[in-house]
Coordinates of C-alpha atoms and ligand atoms in Angstrom, one line a residue:
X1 CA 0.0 0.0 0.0
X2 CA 1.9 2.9 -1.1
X3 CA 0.2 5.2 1.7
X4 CA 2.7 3.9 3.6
X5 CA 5.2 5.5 1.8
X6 CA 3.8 8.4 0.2
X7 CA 5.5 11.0 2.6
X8 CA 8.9 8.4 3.2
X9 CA 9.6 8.8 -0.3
X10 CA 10.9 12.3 -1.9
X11 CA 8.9 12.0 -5.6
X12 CA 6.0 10.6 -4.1
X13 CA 5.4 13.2 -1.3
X14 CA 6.2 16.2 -3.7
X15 CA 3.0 15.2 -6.0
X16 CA 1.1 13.8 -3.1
X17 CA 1.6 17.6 -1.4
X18 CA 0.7 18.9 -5.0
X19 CA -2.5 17.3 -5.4
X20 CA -3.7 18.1 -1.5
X21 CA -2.7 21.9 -3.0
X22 CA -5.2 21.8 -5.6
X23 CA -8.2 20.7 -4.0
X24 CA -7.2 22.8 -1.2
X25 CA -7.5 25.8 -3.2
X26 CA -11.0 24.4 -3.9
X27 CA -12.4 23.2 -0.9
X28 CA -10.9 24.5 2.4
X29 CA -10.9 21.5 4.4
X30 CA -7.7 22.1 6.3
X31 CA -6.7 24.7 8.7
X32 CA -3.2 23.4 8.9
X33 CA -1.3 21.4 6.5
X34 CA 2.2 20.0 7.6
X35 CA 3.3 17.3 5.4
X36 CA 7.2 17.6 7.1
X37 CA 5.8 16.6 10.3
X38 CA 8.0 13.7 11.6
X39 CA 6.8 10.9 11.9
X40 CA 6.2 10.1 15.7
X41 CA 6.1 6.7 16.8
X42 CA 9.1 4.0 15.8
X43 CA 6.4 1.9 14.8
X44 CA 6.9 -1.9 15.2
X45 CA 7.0 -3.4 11.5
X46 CA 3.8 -5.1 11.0
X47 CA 1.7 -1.9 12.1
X48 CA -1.4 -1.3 9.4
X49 CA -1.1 2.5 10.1
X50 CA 2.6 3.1 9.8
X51 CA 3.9 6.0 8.2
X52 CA 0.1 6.9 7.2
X53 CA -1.2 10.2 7.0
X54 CA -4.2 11.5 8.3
X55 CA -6.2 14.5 9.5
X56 CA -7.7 15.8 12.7
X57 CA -10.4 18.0 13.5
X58 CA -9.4 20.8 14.8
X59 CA -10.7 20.0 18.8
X60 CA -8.5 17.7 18.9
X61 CA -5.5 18.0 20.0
X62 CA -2.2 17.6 18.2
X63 CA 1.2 18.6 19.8
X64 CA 2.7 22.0 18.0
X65 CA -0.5 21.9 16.2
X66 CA -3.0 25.1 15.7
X67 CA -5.8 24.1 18.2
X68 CA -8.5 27.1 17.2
X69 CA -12.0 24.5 17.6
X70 CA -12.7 26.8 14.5
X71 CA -13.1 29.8 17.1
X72 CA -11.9 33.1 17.0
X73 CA -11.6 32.8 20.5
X74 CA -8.9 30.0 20.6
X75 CA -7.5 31.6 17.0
X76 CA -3.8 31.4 18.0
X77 CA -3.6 28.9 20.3
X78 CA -1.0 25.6 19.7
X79 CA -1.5 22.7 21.4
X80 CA 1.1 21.7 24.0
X81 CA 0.3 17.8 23.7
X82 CA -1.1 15.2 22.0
X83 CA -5.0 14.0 23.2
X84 CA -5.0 10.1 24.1
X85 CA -6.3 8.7 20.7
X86 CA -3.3 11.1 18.9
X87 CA -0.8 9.4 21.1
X88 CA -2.5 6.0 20.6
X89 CA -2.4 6.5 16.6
X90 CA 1.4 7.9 17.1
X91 CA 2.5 4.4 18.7
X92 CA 1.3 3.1 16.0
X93 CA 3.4 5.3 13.2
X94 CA 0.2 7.2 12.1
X95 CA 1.0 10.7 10.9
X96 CA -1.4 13.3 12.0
X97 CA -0.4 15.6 8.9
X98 CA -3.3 18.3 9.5
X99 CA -6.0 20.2 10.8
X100 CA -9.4 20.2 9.7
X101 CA -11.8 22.9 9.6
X102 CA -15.4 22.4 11.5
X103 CA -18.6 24.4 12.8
X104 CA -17.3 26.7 15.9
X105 CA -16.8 24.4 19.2
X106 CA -18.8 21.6 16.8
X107 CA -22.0 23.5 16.6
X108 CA -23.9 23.5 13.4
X109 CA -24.3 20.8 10.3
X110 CA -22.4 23.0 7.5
X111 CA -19.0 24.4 8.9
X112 CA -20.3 27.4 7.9
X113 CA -20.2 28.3 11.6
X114 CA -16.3 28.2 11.5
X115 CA -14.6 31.4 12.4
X116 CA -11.5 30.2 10.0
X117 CA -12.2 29.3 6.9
X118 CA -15.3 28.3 5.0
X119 CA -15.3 24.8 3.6
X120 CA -16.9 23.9 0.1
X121 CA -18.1 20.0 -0.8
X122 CA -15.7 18.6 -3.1
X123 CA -18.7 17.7 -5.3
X124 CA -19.9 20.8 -5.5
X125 CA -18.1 24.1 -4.3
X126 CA -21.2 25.6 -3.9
X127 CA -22.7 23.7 -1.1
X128 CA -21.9 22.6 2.4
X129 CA -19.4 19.9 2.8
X130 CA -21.3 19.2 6.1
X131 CA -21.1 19.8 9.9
X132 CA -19.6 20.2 12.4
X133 CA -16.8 17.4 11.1
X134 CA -17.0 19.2 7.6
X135 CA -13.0 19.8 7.0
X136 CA -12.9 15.8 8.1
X137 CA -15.0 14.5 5.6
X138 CA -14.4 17.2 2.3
X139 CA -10.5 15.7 2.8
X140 CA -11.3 12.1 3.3
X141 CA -13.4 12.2 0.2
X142 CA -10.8 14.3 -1.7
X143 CA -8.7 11.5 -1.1
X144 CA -6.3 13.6 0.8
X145 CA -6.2 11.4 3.8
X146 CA -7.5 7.4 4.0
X147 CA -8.7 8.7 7.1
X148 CA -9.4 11.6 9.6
X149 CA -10.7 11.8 12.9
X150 CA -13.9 13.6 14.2
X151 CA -16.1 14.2 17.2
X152 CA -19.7 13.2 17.4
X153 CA -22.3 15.0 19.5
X154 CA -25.4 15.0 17.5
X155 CA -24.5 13.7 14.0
X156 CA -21.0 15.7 13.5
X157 CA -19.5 13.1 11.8
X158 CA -22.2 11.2 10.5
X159 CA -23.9 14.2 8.8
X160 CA -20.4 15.6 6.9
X161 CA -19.6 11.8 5.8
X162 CA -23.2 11.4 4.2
X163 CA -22.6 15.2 2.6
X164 CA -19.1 14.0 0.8
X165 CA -20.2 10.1 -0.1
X166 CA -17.6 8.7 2.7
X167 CA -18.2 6.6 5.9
X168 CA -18.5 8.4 9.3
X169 CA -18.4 6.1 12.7
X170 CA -19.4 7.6 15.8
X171 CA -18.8 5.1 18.4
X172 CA -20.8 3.8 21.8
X173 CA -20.5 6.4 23.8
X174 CA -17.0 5.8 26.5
X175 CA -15.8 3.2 23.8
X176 CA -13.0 6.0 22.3
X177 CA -11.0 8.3 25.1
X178 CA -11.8 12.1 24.9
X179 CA -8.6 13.1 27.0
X180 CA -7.9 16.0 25.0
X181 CA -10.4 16.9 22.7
X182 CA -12.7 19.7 23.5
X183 CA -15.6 19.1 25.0
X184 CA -19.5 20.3 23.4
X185 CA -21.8 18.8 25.3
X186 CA -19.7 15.7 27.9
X187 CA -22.8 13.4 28.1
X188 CA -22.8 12.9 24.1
X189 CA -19.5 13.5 22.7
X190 CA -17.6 11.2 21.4
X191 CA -14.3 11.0 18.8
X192 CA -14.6 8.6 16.0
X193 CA -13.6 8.1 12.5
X194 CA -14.2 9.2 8.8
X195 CA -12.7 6.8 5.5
X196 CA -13.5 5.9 1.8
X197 CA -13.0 2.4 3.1
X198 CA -15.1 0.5 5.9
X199 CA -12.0 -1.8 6.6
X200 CA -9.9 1.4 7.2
X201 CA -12.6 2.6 9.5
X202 CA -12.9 -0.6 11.4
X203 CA -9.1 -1.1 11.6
X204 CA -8.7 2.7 13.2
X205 CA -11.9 2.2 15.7
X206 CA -10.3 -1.1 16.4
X207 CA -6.8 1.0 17.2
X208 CA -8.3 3.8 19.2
X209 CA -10.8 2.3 21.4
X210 CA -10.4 1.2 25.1
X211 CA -10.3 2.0 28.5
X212 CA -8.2 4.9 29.3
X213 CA -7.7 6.5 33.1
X214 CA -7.2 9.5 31.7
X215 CA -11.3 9.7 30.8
X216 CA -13.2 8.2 33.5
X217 CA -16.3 7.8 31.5
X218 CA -14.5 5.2 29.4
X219 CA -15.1 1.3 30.1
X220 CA -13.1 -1.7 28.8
X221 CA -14.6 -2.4 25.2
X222 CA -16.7 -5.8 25.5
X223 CA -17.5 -6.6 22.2
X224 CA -21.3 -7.8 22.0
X225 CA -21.2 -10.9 19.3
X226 CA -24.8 -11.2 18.9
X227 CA -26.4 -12.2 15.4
X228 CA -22.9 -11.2 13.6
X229 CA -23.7 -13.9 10.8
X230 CA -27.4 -13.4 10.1
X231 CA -28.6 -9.8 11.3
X232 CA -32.3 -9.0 11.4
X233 CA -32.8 -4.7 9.4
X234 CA -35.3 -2.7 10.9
X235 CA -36.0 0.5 8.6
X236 CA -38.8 3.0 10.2
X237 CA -42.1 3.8 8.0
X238 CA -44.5 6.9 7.7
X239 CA -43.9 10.6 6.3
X240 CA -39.9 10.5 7.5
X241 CA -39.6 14.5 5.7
X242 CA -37.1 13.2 3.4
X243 CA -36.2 15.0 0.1
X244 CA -36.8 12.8 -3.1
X245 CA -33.3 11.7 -3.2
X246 CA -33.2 10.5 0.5
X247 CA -36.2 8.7 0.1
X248 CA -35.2 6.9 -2.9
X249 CA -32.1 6.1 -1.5
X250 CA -33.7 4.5 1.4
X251 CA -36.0 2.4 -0.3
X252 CA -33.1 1.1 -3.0
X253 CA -31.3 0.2 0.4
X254 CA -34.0 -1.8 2.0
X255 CA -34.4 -3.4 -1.5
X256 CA -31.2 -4.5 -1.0
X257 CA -31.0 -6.2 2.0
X258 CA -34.3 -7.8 1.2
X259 CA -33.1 -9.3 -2.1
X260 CA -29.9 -10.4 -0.3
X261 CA -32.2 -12.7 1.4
X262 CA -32.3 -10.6 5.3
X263 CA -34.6 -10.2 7.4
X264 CA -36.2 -7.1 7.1
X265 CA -39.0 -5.9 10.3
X266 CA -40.9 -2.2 9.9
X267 CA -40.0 -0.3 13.3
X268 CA -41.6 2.5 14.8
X269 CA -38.9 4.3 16.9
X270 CA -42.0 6.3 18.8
X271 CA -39.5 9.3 20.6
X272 CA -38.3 10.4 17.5
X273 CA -40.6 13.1 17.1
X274 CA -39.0 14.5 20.9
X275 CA -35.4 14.2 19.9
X276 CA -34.9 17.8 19.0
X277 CA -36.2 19.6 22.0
X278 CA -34.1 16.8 24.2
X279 CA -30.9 17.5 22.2
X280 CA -31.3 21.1 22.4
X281 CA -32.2 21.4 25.6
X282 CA -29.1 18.9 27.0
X283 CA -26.2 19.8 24.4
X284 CA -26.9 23.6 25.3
X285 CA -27.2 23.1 29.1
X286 CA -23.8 21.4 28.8
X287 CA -22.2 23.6 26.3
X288 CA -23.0 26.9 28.6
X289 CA -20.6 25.0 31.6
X290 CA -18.1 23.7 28.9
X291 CA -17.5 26.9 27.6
X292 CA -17.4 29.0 30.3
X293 CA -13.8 28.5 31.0
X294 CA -13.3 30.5 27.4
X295 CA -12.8 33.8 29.5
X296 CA -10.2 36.2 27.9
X297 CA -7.8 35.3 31.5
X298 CA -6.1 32.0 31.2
X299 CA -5.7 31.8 27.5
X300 CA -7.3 32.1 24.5
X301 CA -8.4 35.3 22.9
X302 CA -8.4 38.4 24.8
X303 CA -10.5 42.0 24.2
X304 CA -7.8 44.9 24.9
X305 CA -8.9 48.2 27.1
X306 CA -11.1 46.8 29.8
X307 CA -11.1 48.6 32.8
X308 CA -12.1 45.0 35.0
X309 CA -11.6 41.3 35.1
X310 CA -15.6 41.1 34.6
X311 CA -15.4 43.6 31.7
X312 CA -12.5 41.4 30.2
X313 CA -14.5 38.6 29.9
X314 CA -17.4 40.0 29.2
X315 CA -15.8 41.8 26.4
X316 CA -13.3 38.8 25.0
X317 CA -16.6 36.4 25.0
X318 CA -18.5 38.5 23.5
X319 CA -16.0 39.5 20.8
X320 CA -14.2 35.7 20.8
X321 CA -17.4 33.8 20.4
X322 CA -19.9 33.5 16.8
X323 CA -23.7 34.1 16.9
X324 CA -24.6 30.1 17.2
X325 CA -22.2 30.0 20.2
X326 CA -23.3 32.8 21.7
X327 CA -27.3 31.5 21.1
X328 CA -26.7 28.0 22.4
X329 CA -24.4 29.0 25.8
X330 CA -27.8 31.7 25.6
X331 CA -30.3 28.6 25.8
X332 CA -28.3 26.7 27.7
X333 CA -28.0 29.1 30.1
X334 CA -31.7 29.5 30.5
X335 CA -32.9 25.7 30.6
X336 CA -30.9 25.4 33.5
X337 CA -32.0 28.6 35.4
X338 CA -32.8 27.8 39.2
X339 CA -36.2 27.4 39.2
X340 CA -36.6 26.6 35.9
X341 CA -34.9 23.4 36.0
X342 CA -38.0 20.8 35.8
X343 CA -39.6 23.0 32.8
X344 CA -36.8 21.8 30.4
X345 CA -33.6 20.3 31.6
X346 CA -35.4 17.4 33.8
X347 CA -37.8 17.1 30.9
X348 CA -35.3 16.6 28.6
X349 CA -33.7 14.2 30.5
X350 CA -36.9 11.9 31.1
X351 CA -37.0 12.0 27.5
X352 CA -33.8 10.8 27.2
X353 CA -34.7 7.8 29.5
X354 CA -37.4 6.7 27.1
X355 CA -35.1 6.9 24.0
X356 CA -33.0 4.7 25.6
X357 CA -36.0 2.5 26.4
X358 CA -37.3 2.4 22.5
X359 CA -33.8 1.1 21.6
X360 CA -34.0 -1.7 24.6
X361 CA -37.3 -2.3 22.8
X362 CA -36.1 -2.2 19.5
X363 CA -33.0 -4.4 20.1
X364 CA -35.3 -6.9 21.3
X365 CA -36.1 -8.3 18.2
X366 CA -33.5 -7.1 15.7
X367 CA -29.9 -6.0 15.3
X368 CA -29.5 -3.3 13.0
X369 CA -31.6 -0.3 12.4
X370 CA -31.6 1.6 9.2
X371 CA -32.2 5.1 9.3
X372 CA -31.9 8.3 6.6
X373 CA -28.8 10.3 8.3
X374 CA -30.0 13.5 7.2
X375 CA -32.9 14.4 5.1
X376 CA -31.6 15.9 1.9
X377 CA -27.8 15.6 0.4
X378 CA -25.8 18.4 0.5
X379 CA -27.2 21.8 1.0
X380 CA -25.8 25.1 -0.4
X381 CA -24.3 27.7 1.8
X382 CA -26.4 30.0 3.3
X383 CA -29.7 29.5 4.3
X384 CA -31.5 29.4 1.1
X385 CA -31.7 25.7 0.6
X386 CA -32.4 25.6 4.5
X387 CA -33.0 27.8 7.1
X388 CA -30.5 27.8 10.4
X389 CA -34.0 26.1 12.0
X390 CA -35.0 23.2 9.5
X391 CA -31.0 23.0 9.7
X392 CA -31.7 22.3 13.6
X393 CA -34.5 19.9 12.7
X394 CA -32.3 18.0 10.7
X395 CA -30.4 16.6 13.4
X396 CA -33.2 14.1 14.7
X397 CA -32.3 11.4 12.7
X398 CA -28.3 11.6 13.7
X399 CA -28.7 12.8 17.7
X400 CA -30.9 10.3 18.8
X401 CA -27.9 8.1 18.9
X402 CA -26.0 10.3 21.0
X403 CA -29.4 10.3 23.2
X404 CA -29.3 6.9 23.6
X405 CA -25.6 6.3 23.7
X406 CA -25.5 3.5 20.9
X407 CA -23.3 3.2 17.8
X408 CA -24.6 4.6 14.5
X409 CA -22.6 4.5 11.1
X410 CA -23.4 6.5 8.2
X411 CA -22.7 4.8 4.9
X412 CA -22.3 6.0 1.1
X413 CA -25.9 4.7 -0.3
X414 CA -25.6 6.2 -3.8
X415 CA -25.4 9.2 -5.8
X416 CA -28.4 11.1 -6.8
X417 CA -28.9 14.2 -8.8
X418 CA -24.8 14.4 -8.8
X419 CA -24.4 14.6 -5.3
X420 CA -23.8 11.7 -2.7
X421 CA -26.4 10.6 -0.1
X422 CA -25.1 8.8 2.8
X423 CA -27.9 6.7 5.5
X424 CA -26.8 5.1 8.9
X425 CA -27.2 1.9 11.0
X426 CA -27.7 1.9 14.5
X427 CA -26.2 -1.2 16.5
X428 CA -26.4 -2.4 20.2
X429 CA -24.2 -0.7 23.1
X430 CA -20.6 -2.7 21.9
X431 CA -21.5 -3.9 18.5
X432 CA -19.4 -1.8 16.3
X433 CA -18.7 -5.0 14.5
X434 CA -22.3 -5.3 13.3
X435 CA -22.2 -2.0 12.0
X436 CA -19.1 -2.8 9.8
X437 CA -20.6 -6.1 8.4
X438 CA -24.0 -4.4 7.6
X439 CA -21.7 -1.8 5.8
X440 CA -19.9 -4.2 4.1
X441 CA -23.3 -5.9 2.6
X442 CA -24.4 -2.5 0.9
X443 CA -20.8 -2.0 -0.3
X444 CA -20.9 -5.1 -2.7
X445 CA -24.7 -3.6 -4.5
X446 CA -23.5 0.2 -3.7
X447 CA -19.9 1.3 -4.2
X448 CA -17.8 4.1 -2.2
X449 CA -18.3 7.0 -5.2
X450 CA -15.9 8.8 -6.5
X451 CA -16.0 12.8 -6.5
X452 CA -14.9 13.9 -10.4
X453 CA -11.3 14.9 -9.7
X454 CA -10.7 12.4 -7.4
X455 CA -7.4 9.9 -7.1
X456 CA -6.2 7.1 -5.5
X457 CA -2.6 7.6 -3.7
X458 CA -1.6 5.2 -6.6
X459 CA -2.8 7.8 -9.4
X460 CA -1.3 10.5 -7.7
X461 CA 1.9 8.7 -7.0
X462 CA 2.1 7.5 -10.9
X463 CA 5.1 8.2 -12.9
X464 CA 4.2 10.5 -16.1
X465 CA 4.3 8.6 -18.7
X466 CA 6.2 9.5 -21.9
Ligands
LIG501 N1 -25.8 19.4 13.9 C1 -25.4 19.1 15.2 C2 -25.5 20.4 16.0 O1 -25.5 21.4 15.4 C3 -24.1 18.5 15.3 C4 -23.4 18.7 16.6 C5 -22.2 17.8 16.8 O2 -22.3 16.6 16.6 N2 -21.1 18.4 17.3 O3 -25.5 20.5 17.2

């Protein structure tokens, strides 16, 4: 695999860091781009990873690294050391070669909300490459990287890798350490992994997950081994509010696994229709306590000519952080004023209780659900295709995972119209494994696409001939 080599050998890296050039002038995706980056680890010979490049998002940390979490607030800030899953991915000779751009502190589904830059979809420059993992997913499907890491709070990598016709994993929740990657909202984050190729993302899950004593809400990984050889699809019926090409994708999918000879139950997943005040109401409450150490004082970002410490970070807050930051610490803010609290915050968290008891339900009598992971493909910046709201609305189908702590993968299902549409499986707590099998199924009817312009390493590598 000549990955492996691409940045070892002089000819290879100098059009490798050419091609990343030109569909950087295109698409944005990176906020740092260090090719010369020594490679870390001495990694021991047979290591899968060795010597491979790949991309972070940018609120994760990376040692001498720019560590901005697309914020003004954090703009010049380097990273004094690697998070847990960098120094994991370092034993292993991985090269963390960049940056990637992403909705400020990981809010919104476009990374439009990014302070930095503004990333276009490699498929089409004028639309969103996703959000908030949007840098992640443009490069993975550029072919930049055969991987990049995101973080997952309520669809951030699932939504970007369905935008850009990749695969996005986000993980059960305390299966991947966060030690060192900033947190959104604590009780639903969680790092996982973008690729063209399901292999790649199950070998890098397999790599970075694990107890670590570093994050106490991880737990040793216990794979659950149910069904692995003959899993029973549930797909959810009714009006879901999908565009014409997510419906038809959808349908072509459970076609699919029908013909293939599976199993395949209708579901009703009956506290769907609550998942978006729940989100909202929890991701907000946690983000106001997250972000309150963003101050102007300790580092970070700070407003000049305030006469007191209050007026300092009043001022540097208000001048550090965007409008959807601001508007979510706002709301979170307020669901959790005293008094208040059983209005919203307890509410959302009773509703959170019964998500988790549809899946218990649910998981009862099958293994895999299949679900839209967003409702249309690609949107174009702005809000003319969608409004910041319906944008909001959008999340339903990728946050209920985070509700309900389970694994969810979103998987290339076709291209429509020019532009890819990705869907997702949800698994049982610990049954990652499923998730990459049922993936694997689709693959053989439905291949990874290919964004016009895209190369494998091998093309780029090429000698000219002549
Ligand atoms: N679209 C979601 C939001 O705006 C994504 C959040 C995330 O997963 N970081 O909150």
């Amino acid at each position: 695999m000549i990955w492996n080599n691409v940045l070892k050998n002089t000819e290879y890296k100098k059009k490798y860091v050419e091609y990343v050039k030109n569909w950087e002038e295109k698409i944005h995706s990176l906020l740092v781009f260090d090719p010369d980056r020594p490679t870390p680890g001495k990694a021991e010979g047979g290591s899968a990873l060795s010597n491979i490049p790949y991309v972070v998002k940018d609120n994760i940390a990376v040692k001498d690294f720019r560590f901005t979490c697309g914020s003004k607030i954090l703009e010049n800030f380097v990273s004094l050391y690697d998070a847990a899953v960098i120094e994991k991915l370092n034993t292993l000779g991985a090269v963390p070669i960049g940056k990637s751009n992403m909705d400020e502190f990981g809010m919104g589904s476009s990374t439009d909300n990014s302070a930095l830059a503004i990333t276009n979809n490699p498929w089409d420059l004028e639309r969103v490459a996703g959000g908030s993992s949007g840098g992640s997913a443009a490069a993975v499907a550029a072919g930049i990287t055969p991987f990049a890491l995101g973080t997952d709070t309520g669809g951030s990598i699932r939504q970007p890798a369905s935008f850009c016709g990749v695969y996005g994993l986000k993980p059960t929740y305390g299966s991947v350490s966060r030690y060192g990657a900033v947190a959104y909202a604590s009780s639903l984050d969680v790092i996982g992994v973008l690729a063209r190729d399901i292999s790649m993302t199950e070998t890098v899950f397999d790599l970075i997950k694990g107890k670590d004593e570093q994050d106490q809400t991880t737990t040793e990984y216990i794979e659950d081994k149910r069904n692995l050889q003959k899993p029973v699809f549930g797909y959810l019926v009714g009006d879901l509010g999908l565009s014409d090409s997510v419906a038809k994708a959808y349908k072509n999918c459970i076609d699919i696994l029908k013909s293939k000879g599976y199993e395949v139950k209708e579901i009703a997943i009956p506290s769907l229709e609550y998942v978006i005040p729940a989100y909202y109401t929890i991701s907000t409450a946690e983000a106001s306590a997250n972000l309150a150490k963003f101050n102007g004082i300790r580092y970070g970002y700070r407003s000049k000519g305030t006469e007191s410490p209050l007026a300092l970070m009043k001022k540097s807050r208000s001048e550090g952080f965007g409008e959807e930051v601001k508007l979510r610490i706002l709301l979170g803010t307020y669901v959790l004023r005293s008094g208040f609290q059983d209005k919203y915050y307890i509410k959302a968290q009773k509703i959170r209780t019964k998500i988790i008891n549809d899946f218990n339900n649910i998981f009862g009598n099958i293994d895999l659900v299949v679900a839209p992971a967003f409702p249309t493909a690609a949107f174009r910046h702005g809000n003319a295709d969608l409004s910041p709201y319906q944008q909001r609305l959008a999340d339903k189908f990728s946050a209920i995972a985070n509700l309900a702590g389970i694994p969810a993968l979103s998987f290339p299902a076709g291209v429509y119209d020019n532009l890819p549409v990705g869907l997702q499986f949800f698994a049982p707590h610990y049954s990652e494994k499923l998730l990459f099998n049922a993936a694997k199924i689709i693959a053989e009817e439905i291949p990874v696409p290919k964004v016009p312009g895209f190369k494998t390493i091998e093309e780029i590598c090429e000698a000219p001939r002549g």
